[in-house]
Coordinates of C-alpha atoms in Angstrom, one line a residue:
Chain A
M1 CA 11.9 26.4 -17.5
S2 CA 9.3 26.4 -19.7
D3 CA 6.2 28.1 -18.0
L4 CA 3.0 25.8 -19.5
R5 CA 1.0 29.0 -20.0
D6 CA 3.1 28.8 -23.4
L7 CA 1.7 25.7 -24.2
Y8 CA -2.0 25.9 -23.0
Q9 CA -2.4 29.8 -23.6
E10 CA -6.5 31.2 -23.2
V11 CA -7.1 30.6 -27.3
I12 CA -6.2 27.1 -27.2
F13 CA -8.5 26.4 -24.0
D14 CA -11.2 28.3 -25.5
H15 CA -10.8 26.3 -29.2
N16 CA -10.9 22.9 -27.3
R17 CA -14.0 23.8 -25.5
N18 CA -15.8 25.3 -28.1
P19 CA -13.9 24.1 -31.5
R20 CA -14.6 26.0 -34.8
N21 CA -16.2 24.1 -37.4
S22 CA -16.4 20.8 -35.8
R23 CA -18.7 18.8 -38.0
A24 CA -19.0 16.2 -40.6
M25 CA -19.6 17.4 -44.2
A26 CA -21.9 15.9 -46.1
D27 CA -20.7 17.2 -49.5
A28 CA -17.1 17.0 -49.2
S29 CA -14.8 17.1 -52.2
H30 CA -11.9 15.8 -50.0
R31 CA -11.9 14.2 -46.6
A32 CA -9.3 11.7 -44.7
D33 CA -9.4 10.3 -41.6
G34 CA -6.3 10.3 -39.0
H35 CA -4.5 8.8 -36.4
N36 CA -1.9 9.4 -33.5
P37 CA -0.6 5.5 -32.6
L38 CA 1.0 7.1 -29.6
C39 CA -2.1 8.3 -27.8
G40 CA -5.1 7.1 -29.7
D41 CA -6.6 10.5 -31.1
Q42 CA -8.4 10.4 -33.7
I43 CA -9.8 12.9 -36.4
T44 CA -11.7 13.2 -39.7
V45 CA -10.7 16.3 -41.9
Y46 CA -13.6 17.4 -44.5
L47 CA -12.7 20.1 -47.8
K48 CA -14.8 21.3 -50.1
V49 CA -12.7 22.3 -52.5
E50 CA -13.7 24.5 -55.5
G51 CA -11.8 26.1 -58.9
G52 CA -8.6 25.4 -56.4
V53 CA -9.6 27.2 -53.6
I54 CA -10.7 26.1 -50.3
E55 CA -14.3 27.0 -50.3
D56 CA -15.3 25.0 -46.7
V57 CA -13.4 23.1 -44.7
S58 CA -13.8 21.2 -41.3
F59 CA -13.1 18.2 -39.0
E60 CA -15.2 15.6 -36.4
A61 CA -11.7 14.6 -33.7
H62 CA -10.6 12.9 -30.6
G63 CA -8.2 14.3 -29.2
C64 CA -6.1 16.1 -26.3
A65 CA -7.0 19.8 -26.0
I66 CA -3.8 20.6 -28.1
S67 CA -4.7 18.5 -30.7
T68 CA -8.3 19.8 -31.0
A69 CA -7.4 23.3 -31.0
S70 CA -4.3 23.4 -33.5
A71 CA -7.6 21.4 -35.7
S72 CA -10.1 23.9 -34.9
L73 CA -7.4 26.8 -35.5
M74 CA -6.2 25.4 -39.2
T75 CA -9.7 25.2 -40.4
Q76 CA -9.8 29.3 -40.2
A77 CA -6.8 29.6 -41.2
L78 CA -7.5 27.4 -44.5
K79 CA -10.7 28.7 -45.4
G80 CA -10.4 30.8 -48.5
K81 CA -6.7 29.8 -48.9
R82 CA -6.0 28.3 -52.5
I83 CA -5.0 24.6 -52.6
D84 CA -1.6 25.6 -53.8
E85 CA -0.9 27.6 -50.5
V86 CA -1.6 24.7 -48.3
E87 CA 2.0 22.8 -48.6
A88 CA 3.4 26.3 -47.9
L89 CA 1.3 27.1 -45.2
F90 CA 2.1 23.5 -43.3
G91 CA 5.4 24.2 -44.0
D92 CA 5.2 27.0 -41.8
F93 CA 3.5 25.7 -38.9
H94 CA 5.5 22.5 -39.2
K95 CA 9.3 24.8 -38.9
M96 CA 7.4 26.8 -35.9
T97 CA 6.3 23.6 -33.7
T98 CA 9.6 22.5 -34.4
S99 CA 12.5 24.2 -34.8
E100 CA 13.5 27.6 -33.7
T101 CA 13.1 30.0 -36.8
G102 CA 11.0 32.8 -36.8
A103 CA 8.2 31.2 -38.9
S104 CA 5.2 31.8 -36.3
E105 CA 5.2 35.6 -37.8
R106 CA 3.2 34.5 -41.0
L107 CA 1.0 32.2 -39.4
G108 CA -1.7 34.7 -37.8
K109 CA -3.7 32.9 -35.2
L110 CA -1.7 29.7 -35.4
A111 CA 1.1 31.4 -33.9
V112 CA -0.5 30.4 -30.0
L113 CA 0.3 27.0 -30.7
E114 CA 4.5 28.2 -30.6
G115 CA 4.5 27.1 -27.5
V116 CA 4.4 23.3 -28.8
R117 CA 8.3 23.4 -29.4
E118 CA 9.1 23.4 -26.5
Y119 CA 6.9 19.9 -25.5
P120 CA 8.8 17.9 -27.9
A121 CA 6.4 14.8 -26.8
R122 CA 3.5 16.9 -27.7
V123 CA 4.0 18.2 -31.7
K124 CA 2.3 15.2 -33.0
C125 CA -1.1 16.0 -30.9
A126 CA -0.2 20.3 -32.8
T127 CA 0.4 18.0 -36.2
L128 CA -2.4 16.0 -36.3
A129 CA -4.9 17.8 -37.8
W130 CA -2.2 19.4 -40.7
H131 CA -1.0 15.8 -41.7
T132 CA -4.8 14.5 -42.1
L133 CA -5.0 17.4 -44.4
L134 CA -2.6 16.7 -47.1
A135 CA -3.8 13.0 -47.0
A136 CA -7.2 14.4 -47.7
L137 CA -5.5 16.6 -50.6
E138 CA -3.6 14.0 -52.0
H139 CA -6.6 11.7 -51.4
N140 CA -4.8 10.0 -50.0
H141 CA -7.6 6.6 -48.1
Q142 CA -4.9 5.1 -45.8
T143 CA -5.6 6.9 -42.6
A144 CA -3.0 9.6 -42.0
T145 CA -0.6 8.7 -39.2
T146 CA 2.2 11.5 -37.4
E147 CA 4.4 8.4 -37.5
Chain B
M1 CA -5.4 14.2 4.0
N2 CA -7.8 13.3 7.3
T3 CA -7.5 11.8 10.6
A4 CA -8.0 8.4 9.0
S5 CA -5.2 9.1 6.5
E6 CA -3.2 9.7 9.3
F7 CA -3.4 6.7 11.0
I8 CA -2.4 5.1 8.5
S9 CA 0.6 6.9 8.0
A10 CA 1.8 5.9 11.2
H11 CA 0.7 2.7 11.6
V12 CA 2.9 1.4 7.6
A13 CA 5.7 4.1 8.8
S14 CA 6.0 2.2 12.0
T15 CA 6.7 -1.1 10.1
F16 CA 7.8 -0.1 7.0
D17 CA 11.1 2.6 6.3
V18 CA 10.3 4.1 3.3
A19 CA 12.6 7.1 4.1
Q20 CA 15.3 4.5 4.4
I21 CA 14.2 3.3 1.3
R22 CA 14.1 6.4 -0.9
R23 CA 17.6 6.8 0.2
D24 CA 18.4 3.7 -2.0
F25 CA 17.4 5.0 -5.2
P26 CA 19.3 8.1 -6.8
V27 CA 17.2 8.7 -9.6
L28 CA 14.2 9.9 -6.7
N29 CA 16.5 12.5 -5.4
Q30 CA 16.0 15.1 -8.1
E31 CA 13.9 18.3 -9.2
V32 CA 12.1 18.3 -12.2
H33 CA 10.2 21.6 -13.4
G34 CA 11.8 22.7 -10.1
K35 CA 9.8 20.6 -8.6
P36 CA 11.1 17.9 -6.1
L37 CA 10.2 14.1 -8.9
V38 CA 7.2 11.9 -7.7
Y39 CA 7.6 9.1 -9.7
L40 CA 4.5 7.1 -10.6
D41 CA 5.3 5.7 -13.6
N42 CA 6.4 1.6 -12.5
A43 CA 4.2 -0.1 -14.5
A44 CA 6.3 1.3 -17.1
T45 CA 9.8 0.8 -15.7
T46 CA 10.6 1.3 -12.0
Q47 CA 13.9 2.7 -10.8
K48 CA 16.8 1.2 -10.0
P49 CA 18.2 1.3 -6.6
R50 CA 22.0 1.6 -5.9
A51 CA 22.7 -1.9 -5.0
V52 CA 21.6 -3.0 -8.9
I53 CA 23.7 0.2 -9.9
E54 CA 26.3 -0.8 -8.1
A55 CA 26.4 -4.2 -9.2
V56 CA 26.6 -3.3 -13.0
D57 CA 29.3 -1.1 -12.4
S58 CA 31.4 -3.7 -10.0
F59 CA 31.0 -6.4 -13.1
Y60 CA 32.6 -3.8 -16.3
R61 CA 35.1 -2.4 -13.7
N62 CA 36.3 -5.8 -12.3
D63 CA 35.0 -9.0 -14.0
N64 CA 33.9 -8.2 -17.2
A65 CA 34.2 -11.1 -19.9
N66 CA 32.3 -13.8 -21.6
I67 CA 31.0 -16.7 -19.6
H68 CA 31.3 -20.5 -19.9
R69 CA 34.1 -20.0 -22.3
G70 CA 36.9 -18.2 -21.0
V71 CA 39.6 -20.5 -18.8
H72 CA 40.7 -17.3 -17.5
L73 CA 39.7 -16.1 -14.0
L74 CA 37.8 -13.0 -15.4
S75 CA 35.6 -15.4 -17.3
E76 CA 35.4 -17.5 -14.6
R77 CA 34.1 -14.6 -12.1
A78 CA 31.4 -13.5 -14.9
T79 CA 30.1 -17.0 -15.2
R80 CA 29.9 -17.7 -11.6
N81 CA 27.7 -14.2 -11.2
Y82 CA 25.5 -15.2 -14.3
E83 CA 25.1 -18.6 -12.6
D84 CA 24.2 -17.0 -8.9
A85 CA 21.7 -14.9 -10.9
R86 CA 20.2 -17.8 -12.2
K87 CA 19.8 -18.9 -8.8
K88 CA 18.2 -16.0 -6.9
V89 CA 15.8 -16.0 -9.6
Q90 CA 15.4 -19.9 -9.2
R91 CA 14.8 -19.3 -5.5
F92 CA 12.7 -15.8 -6.5
I93 CA 9.9 -17.2 -7.9
N94 CA 10.4 -20.8 -6.1
A95 CA 11.4 -22.7 -9.4
A96 CA 11.9 -26.2 -8.8
D97 CA 15.2 -26.4 -10.2
S98 CA 17.8 -23.3 -11.9
K99 CA 17.9 -24.8 -15.6
E100 CA 13.7 -24.1 -15.4
I101 CA 15.3 -20.3 -15.7
I102 CA 16.3 -19.1 -19.1
F103 CA 17.3 -15.4 -19.5
V104 CA 16.0 -13.5 -22.3
R105 CA 15.8 -10.3 -23.0
G106 CA 12.0 -9.5 -21.2
A107 CA 8.8 -10.7 -20.9
T108 CA 8.2 -10.3 -24.7
E109 CA 10.6 -12.4 -25.7
A110 CA 10.0 -14.7 -23.4
I111 CA 6.4 -15.4 -24.7
N112 CA 7.9 -15.0 -28.2
L113 CA 9.5 -18.0 -27.6
V114 CA 6.5 -20.2 -26.4
A115 CA 4.8 -19.2 -28.6
Q116 CA 7.7 -19.6 -31.5
S117 CA 9.1 -22.8 -29.9
Y118 CA 6.4 -24.6 -28.1
G119 CA 3.4 -23.4 -30.1
R120 CA 4.9 -24.4 -33.6
S121 CA 5.9 -27.4 -32.4
N122 CA 2.2 -28.3 -30.4
L123 CA -0.5 -26.5 -32.0
K124 CA -2.1 -27.3 -35.3
T125 CA -5.3 -26.1 -37.3
G126 CA -8.5 -25.9 -35.5
D127 CA -6.8 -25.5 -32.2
E128 CA -7.3 -22.9 -29.8
I129 CA -5.4 -20.3 -27.1
L130 CA -7.3 -19.0 -24.8
I131 CA -5.8 -15.3 -23.5
T132 CA -7.9 -12.4 -21.6
E133 CA -9.3 -8.8 -23.1
M134 CA -6.9 -7.7 -20.7
E135 CA -3.3 -8.7 -21.7
H136 CA -1.1 -6.4 -23.1
H137 CA -0.2 -6.2 -26.4
S138 CA 3.0 -8.3 -25.8
N139 CA 0.9 -11.7 -24.7
I140 CA -2.0 -10.9 -28.1
V141 CA 0.6 -10.4 -31.0
P142 CA 2.7 -13.0 -30.3
W143 CA -0.1 -15.5 -30.3
Q144 CA -2.3 -13.6 -33.4
M145 CA 1.5 -14.4 -35.5
L146 CA 1.5 -17.7 -34.0
C147 CA -2.3 -18.5 -35.2
E148 CA -1.0 -17.1 -38.8
Q149 CA 1.3 -19.6 -39.2
T150 CA -0.5 -22.8 -37.6
G151 CA -4.2 -22.1 -38.4
A152 CA -4.6 -22.3 -34.5
I153 CA -7.5 -19.9 -33.5
L154 CA -7.2 -16.6 -30.7
K155 CA -10.0 -16.9 -28.0
V156 CA -10.5 -13.5 -25.6
V157 CA -11.8 -14.2 -22.2
P158 CA -13.5 -10.6 -21.4
F159 CA -13.5 -8.7 -18.4
N160 CA -16.8 -7.1 -16.9
D161 CA -16.5 -3.3 -15.8
W162 CA -14.4 -3.2 -13.0
G163 CA -12.0 -5.0 -14.7
E164 CA -12.4 -8.2 -13.3
L165 CA -12.3 -11.2 -15.6
Q166 CA -15.8 -13.0 -16.2
M167 CA -14.9 -16.2 -14.9
E168 CA -18.1 -18.3 -16.7
E169 CA -16.8 -17.0 -19.8
F170 CA -13.1 -18.2 -19.1
H171 CA -14.8 -21.9 -18.0
R172 CA -17.3 -21.8 -21.1
L173 CA -14.5 -21.0 -23.4
L174 CA -12.0 -23.7 -22.0
N175 CA -12.8 -26.7 -24.3
A176 CA -11.0 -30.0 -26.0
K177 CA -10.0 -27.6 -28.4
T178 CA -7.7 -25.2 -26.2
R179 CA -4.2 -26.3 -26.1
L180 CA -2.8 -23.2 -24.5
V181 CA -4.4 -20.7 -21.9
A182 CA -1.9 -17.5 -21.8
V183 CA -3.2 -14.7 -19.1
V184 CA -2.0 -11.7 -17.3
Q185 CA -1.5 -12.0 -13.5
V186 CA -1.6 -8.5 -12.6
S187 CA -3.3 -6.2 -15.6
N188 CA -0.5 -3.4 -16.1
S189 CA -3.5 -1.1 -17.1
L190 CA -6.0 -2.1 -14.8
G191 CA -4.3 -3.2 -11.9
T192 CA -6.6 -6.4 -11.7
I193 CA -5.3 -9.3 -9.9
N194 CA -6.9 -12.7 -11.8
P195 CA -7.1 -15.5 -10.3
V196 CA -4.8 -17.5 -12.0
K197 CA -4.5 -20.5 -9.9
Q198 CA -8.1 -21.5 -10.4
I199 CA -7.3 -20.7 -14.1
I200 CA -4.4 -23.2 -14.0
D201 CA -6.6 -25.9 -12.1
A202 CA -8.9 -25.5 -14.7
A203 CA -6.7 -26.0 -17.8
H204 CA -4.9 -28.6 -16.1
A205 CA -7.9 -30.7 -15.5
Q206 CA -7.8 -30.8 -19.1
G207 CA -4.1 -31.3 -19.8
T208 CA -4.0 -27.4 -21.1
P209 CA -0.7 -25.8 -20.2
V210 CA -0.7 -22.4 -18.8
L211 CA 1.3 -19.7 -19.4
V212 CA 1.5 -16.7 -17.0
D213 CA 2.6 -13.4 -17.8
G214 CA 4.2 -12.0 -14.3
A215 CA 6.0 -8.3 -15.9
Q216 CA 3.4 -6.4 -13.4
S217 CA 3.4 -9.1 -11.0
V218 CA 6.5 -10.1 -9.7
P219 CA 7.6 -6.3 -8.5
H220 CA 4.6 -6.3 -6.3
M221 CA 3.8 -9.2 -4.8
A222 CA 5.8 -12.8 -3.8
V223 CA 5.2 -15.9 -6.9
D224 CA 5.8 -19.4 -6.4
V225 CA 5.3 -20.8 -9.6
Q226 CA 5.3 -24.2 -8.3
A227 CA 2.2 -23.6 -6.0
L228 CA 0.7 -21.9 -9.0
D229 CA 1.8 -25.2 -10.9
C230 CA 2.1 -22.8 -13.7
D231 CA 3.7 -24.1 -16.9
F232 CA 5.5 -21.5 -18.3
F233 CA 6.0 -18.3 -16.3
V234 CA 7.8 -14.5 -17.9
L235 CA 8.6 -11.8 -15.9
S236 CA 10.8 -8.1 -17.6
G237 CA 14.2 -7.1 -15.2
H238 CA 13.5 -3.8 -15.9
K239 CA 10.0 -3.9 -14.2
L240 CA 11.7 -5.2 -11.1
F241 CA 14.3 -2.5 -10.1
A242 CA 16.4 -4.5 -12.7
P243 CA 18.4 -3.1 -15.7
T244 CA 16.6 -2.6 -19.1
G245 CA 16.9 -5.7 -21.6
V246 CA 16.6 -8.8 -19.5
G247 CA 14.0 -10.7 -18.5
V248 CA 13.0 -14.4 -17.5
L249 CA 11.3 -17.5 -19.3
Y250 CA 10.5 -20.0 -16.6
G251 CA 9.1 -23.0 -17.6
K252 CA 8.3 -26.2 -16.1
A253 CA 11.7 -28.6 -17.1
A254 CA 9.7 -31.2 -19.1
L255 CA 8.0 -28.7 -21.1
L256 CA 11.1 -27.2 -22.3
D257 CA 13.5 -30.2 -22.8
A258 CA 11.0 -31.1 -25.3
M259 CA 10.7 -28.2 -27.5
P260 CA 13.0 -27.2 -30.4
P261 CA 15.5 -24.2 -29.3
Y262 CA 13.6 -20.5 -30.2
Q263 CA 17.4 -19.2 -31.6
G264 CA 20.0 -20.7 -33.0
G265 CA 24.1 -19.7 -32.0
G266 CA 26.4 -19.5 -28.7
D267 CA 25.6 -21.5 -25.7
M268 CA 23.2 -23.6 -27.2
I269 CA 25.0 -25.6 -29.1
R270 CA 26.4 -28.7 -28.2
T271 CA 28.4 -29.7 -31.4
V272 CA 28.3 -28.7 -34.5
S273 CA 28.9 -29.9 -38.0
F274 CA 27.7 -29.3 -41.5
D275 CA 25.7 -32.4 -41.4
K276 CA 23.7 -32.6 -37.5
T277 CA 24.0 -29.5 -34.2
Q278 CA 23.9 -31.4 -31.1
F279 CA 21.7 -28.8 -28.9
N280 CA 23.0 -28.2 -25.3
A281 CA 21.4 -29.4 -22.3
L282 CA 18.6 -26.4 -20.6
P283 CA 18.7 -24.0 -19.8
Y284 CA 21.4 -23.1 -22.5
K285 CA 19.5 -24.2 -25.4
F286 CA 17.3 -21.4 -25.3
E287 CA 20.1 -18.7 -24.6
A288 CA 21.7 -18.1 -28.3
G289 CA 24.5 -16.0 -28.5
T290 CA 26.1 -13.7 -25.4
P291 CA 23.5 -13.0 -23.6
H292 CA 23.0 -9.6 -20.8
I293 CA 25.6 -10.6 -18.6
A294 CA 25.5 -7.1 -16.9
G295 CA 21.8 -6.8 -16.9
V296 CA 21.7 -10.1 -15.4
I297 CA 23.7 -9.6 -12.8
G298 CA 21.8 -6.1 -12.4
L299 CA 18.5 -8.7 -12.0
G300 CA 20.6 -11.0 -9.7
A301 CA 21.1 -7.8 -7.6
A302 CA 17.4 -6.4 -7.4
I303 CA 16.6 -9.9 -6.3
D304 CA 18.9 -9.5 -3.7
Y305 CA 17.9 -6.3 -2.7
L306 CA 13.8 -6.9 -2.4
D307 CA 14.7 -10.1 -0.6
A308 CA 16.2 -8.2 2.3
I309 CA 12.8 -6.1 2.4
G310 CA 10.5 -8.8 1.5
M311 CA 8.4 -9.3 -0.7
E312 CA 5.2 -9.7 1.7
A313 CA 6.4 -6.4 3.4
I314 CA 6.3 -5.0 0.1
A315 CA 2.9 -5.7 -1.1
A316 CA 1.3 -4.9 2.7
Y317 CA 3.3 -1.6 2.2
E318 CA 1.6 -1.0 -1.2
H319 CA -1.5 -2.5 -0.5
E320 CA -2.4 0.3 1.9
L321 CA -0.6 3.8 -0.2
L322 CA -3.2 1.8 -3.0
D323 CA -6.2 1.8 -0.5
Y324 CA -5.0 5.7 0.7
A325 CA -4.7 6.5 -3.2
T326 CA -8.1 5.1 -4.5
A327 CA -9.9 6.7 -1.0
A328 CA -8.1 9.8 -2.4
A329 CA -9.4 9.9 -5.9
Q330 CA -12.9 8.8 -5.0
Q331 CA -13.1 12.2 -3.0
T332 CA -11.6 14.5 -6.3
P333 CA -14.5 15.6 -8.3
G334 CA -15.0 14.9 -11.8
L335 CA -12.5 11.6 -11.5
T336 CA -13.6 8.0 -13.1
L337 CA -11.1 4.9 -11.5
V338 CA -10.9 2.9 -15.0
G339 CA -10.3 -0.4 -13.4
T340 CA -12.1 -1.1 -9.6
A341 CA -11.5 -4.5 -9.3
E342 CA -11.9 -6.0 -5.9
E343 CA -8.0 -7.6 -5.8
K344 CA -5.9 -4.8 -7.1
A345 CA -2.2 -4.3 -7.4
S346 CA -0.8 -0.8 -7.0
I347 CA -1.8 0.8 -10.1
L348 CA -4.7 3.6 -10.4
A349 CA -5.7 4.3 -14.3
F350 CA -8.5 7.1 -14.5
L351 CA -9.8 9.9 -16.7
V352 CA -11.1 13.3 -15.2
D353 CA -13.5 15.0 -17.1
G354 CA -12.8 17.4 -20.0
I355 CA -9.4 17.0 -19.3
H356 CA -7.1 14.6 -22.8
A357 CA -5.0 11.8 -20.4
H358 CA -2.2 13.6 -22.6
D359 CA -3.5 17.3 -21.7
L360 CA -3.5 15.6 -17.8
G361 CA 0.8 14.2 -18.1
T362 CA 2.0 17.4 -19.7
I363 CA 0.2 19.8 -16.4
L364 CA 1.1 16.7 -14.0
D365 CA 4.7 16.5 -15.4
H366 CA 5.0 20.5 -14.9
E367 CA 4.1 19.7 -11.3
G368 CA 6.8 17.3 -11.1
V369 CA 4.5 14.0 -10.9
A370 CA 5.5 11.8 -13.6
I371 CA 2.5 9.2 -15.0
R372 CA 1.6 7.6 -17.8
A373 CA -1.3 8.8 -20.3
G374 CA -2.1 6.7 -23.2
H375 CA -3.3 3.3 -24.3
H376 CA -0.4 1.4 -22.2
C377 CA -0.3 -1.4 -24.5
T378 CA -3.7 -2.6 -24.3
M379 CA -6.0 -1.2 -26.6
P380 CA -8.5 -3.8 -26.2
V381 CA -8.5 -2.4 -22.5
M382 CA -9.4 1.0 -24.0
Q383 CA -12.1 -0.2 -26.4
H384 CA -13.9 -2.1 -23.8
F385 CA -14.2 1.3 -22.1
G386 CA -15.0 3.3 -25.2
V387 CA -11.9 5.5 -24.4
A388 CA -8.9 6.5 -26.4
A389 CA -6.4 6.7 -23.4
T390 CA -6.0 7.0 -19.6
A391 CA -3.4 8.4 -17.6
R392 CA -2.1 6.3 -14.9
A393 CA -0.1 6.5 -11.9
S394 CA 1.5 3.2 -10.8
F395 CA 3.2 2.6 -7.3
A396 CA 6.3 1.1 -6.1
F397 CA 7.4 0.2 -2.3
Y398 CA 9.5 4.1 -2.5
N399 CA 5.9 5.6 -3.5
T400 CA 4.9 7.5 -0.7
Y401 CA 1.3 9.2 0.9
D402 CA 3.2 12.4 0.5
D403 CA 3.2 11.3 -3.5
V404 CA -0.2 10.6 -2.9
D405 CA -1.6 14.1 -2.2
R406 CA 1.3 15.5 -5.0
L407 CA -0.7 13.5 -7.4
V408 CA -3.9 15.1 -6.0
A409 CA -2.5 18.4 -6.2
A410 CA -1.2 18.2 -9.2
I411 CA -4.6 17.3 -11.0
A412 CA -6.6 20.1 -8.9
K413 CA -4.0 22.5 -10.8
A414 CA -5.0 20.7 -14.2
K415 CA -8.8 21.3 -13.4
E416 CA -8.0 24.7 -12.2
M417 CA -6.0 25.3 -15.7
F418 CA -8.9 23.7 -17.9
G419 CA -11.6 25.3 -15.9
R420 CA -12.6 22.6 -14.6

C-alpha cells in the first residue's frame, strides 16, 4: 500500500494554496489553453520568450491540488531556461510520473510530484500544465488536452 | 451519530436485512488500501449479486449455444432462458407485451436506436425535440446528431438551483412543433426525481411522444411503463445489478411496428434476397446479430433477485439512507450539496471548500471509500453550477448507515490533510 503522503507532500499543499506565477500575462509572446476532459480542469499557460530564453512564465488554472501545484512548480522551473531545454525537461518529468527510471534526480523541486506514479488516474492532472506549455511553444491554438 | 439516527437504524434493520443482502454480493467483502471497501459509485455501475454471477457462469458452463436457430438441445435451452429474461423484464416494468422489450447493449444504444429509427423517419426541418438541462450526455448527443441529420431543433428545459425542472419553462417550450420529448426520470448527477408522469400527460395532450431515460430510476424505485404511459423507456443492465453490455428499449408496439430497423443482419431478418429483405416481427426486428445472450440471462437473474426483495422495500430503505446521508452532509462544515430537490433518489453530489473533487476522490479511496469525481457525463449540469466537477456518492440497497459514517469520516480526513 502506497502512502498518500507520497502523493500529497507538504510542498504540494503549499503550491496549491499559494500558487506561484498564477496570473494572466498581457504581453505574452506565447500562450495556450489546456483542458482535461476527464475532470474538466482548465489551464492557460503564458510565456514571454526572448532570444530563445524563457524570460517569464505564468498560468491561470482551475484544477485539483496536483494539477495546480504541478503548474506552479513548472513555472518556477522554467524561468531562465532555454526553449531547447524544455523538451528534455518535459521528457524527464513524464518519465518520472509514468515509469520507474530515476529521472527525478534531474528535476530538482519538481521531484515532489514523483508520487503521482503510484496513482495512474492522477498522472493526467500532473502533466496537463506541461502539455499546455508545449502547445504554447508550438503556437498550437487548438486547446491542448491530456488525451 | 445521534439518537435519531440510531432510531432510524433500528427501524430499518427490523424491516430490511442489509447484512444478509451484503452477503449476496461477493465483491463487497474485500479491503482496498487495507480498509474494508465502502462502494458508493453505484450510479456509475452497480455490483452483482451471486445469483447474477452464477446465472452467467451456468450459461457458459451448461447451456452455451446461439439462440433462435439451433434445433439442438443447448440452443433450445439458451433460447428459452433468453426469452424468459424478456418476460421478466416485461413484468418488471409492466409492459403490456414481451414483444415491446428490445434487448440492446445499454441505455445509450436504446436512445440512439430511437433517435435514428423513429427520429429519422418522423422528424423534419423545423421540428423540435425537447430535452432537459440535466440530461446525461447519452440523452443529449443522439438528439444533436438527429438534429444535424434532419434539421430539427433541440430545446432545453432548465432546472433551478435545487436541481428541479422548471416546469413552467417546460410548459412554455412544449408547443405544436415539439415532435419528441426525451427526459431523464432520475438525474445521475443531482439525484432529482423528475415529474415524468406530468410531462408525459402534457406532451400527450398535444400528441407528442415521450422517451423516458430510466437508467438511474429502475435500480431505485418501482417503474410501471403502462401507468406512466411513456412511449419509450430505456434502461441499462449494469446499473441494475446485471452484467455490462446489455440494456433494454421498451417501446409501445404500435410505434415500434411502424419504425424502420436500426441495424441489419441476424435475427432481424425474415427472408433475404438481393431484391428485397423482409424484416422479422417485433422484438426481433431490432435485435440484429447475435445478442449478449449471457448478459440478458444475467439481467433476468438480477430482476428475479430484485423481485425477491421488492422494489418498494428497496426504495423505502434507500430513502431513509439518503435522509441519513443528507443530514450528515449538512452537518459537515464546508460541504455544499449540489442537487437538493424535494424528490430525490439516493445520490449525494457535493463540493468541499478548497478541495477539488479529484483530490477528494483519491483521499477517500485511500480510506476505502469509492466515490465518483468529475462531471458525471453531465457537463451542462456542471456549467449550471459553475463548477468543473463534483464529488458524488451514490447509494444502493446494499449500502449501510456505517458506509455513510465512513464517507463522512473520510471527508473529515481529507479536510484535515488539506488544512481545512
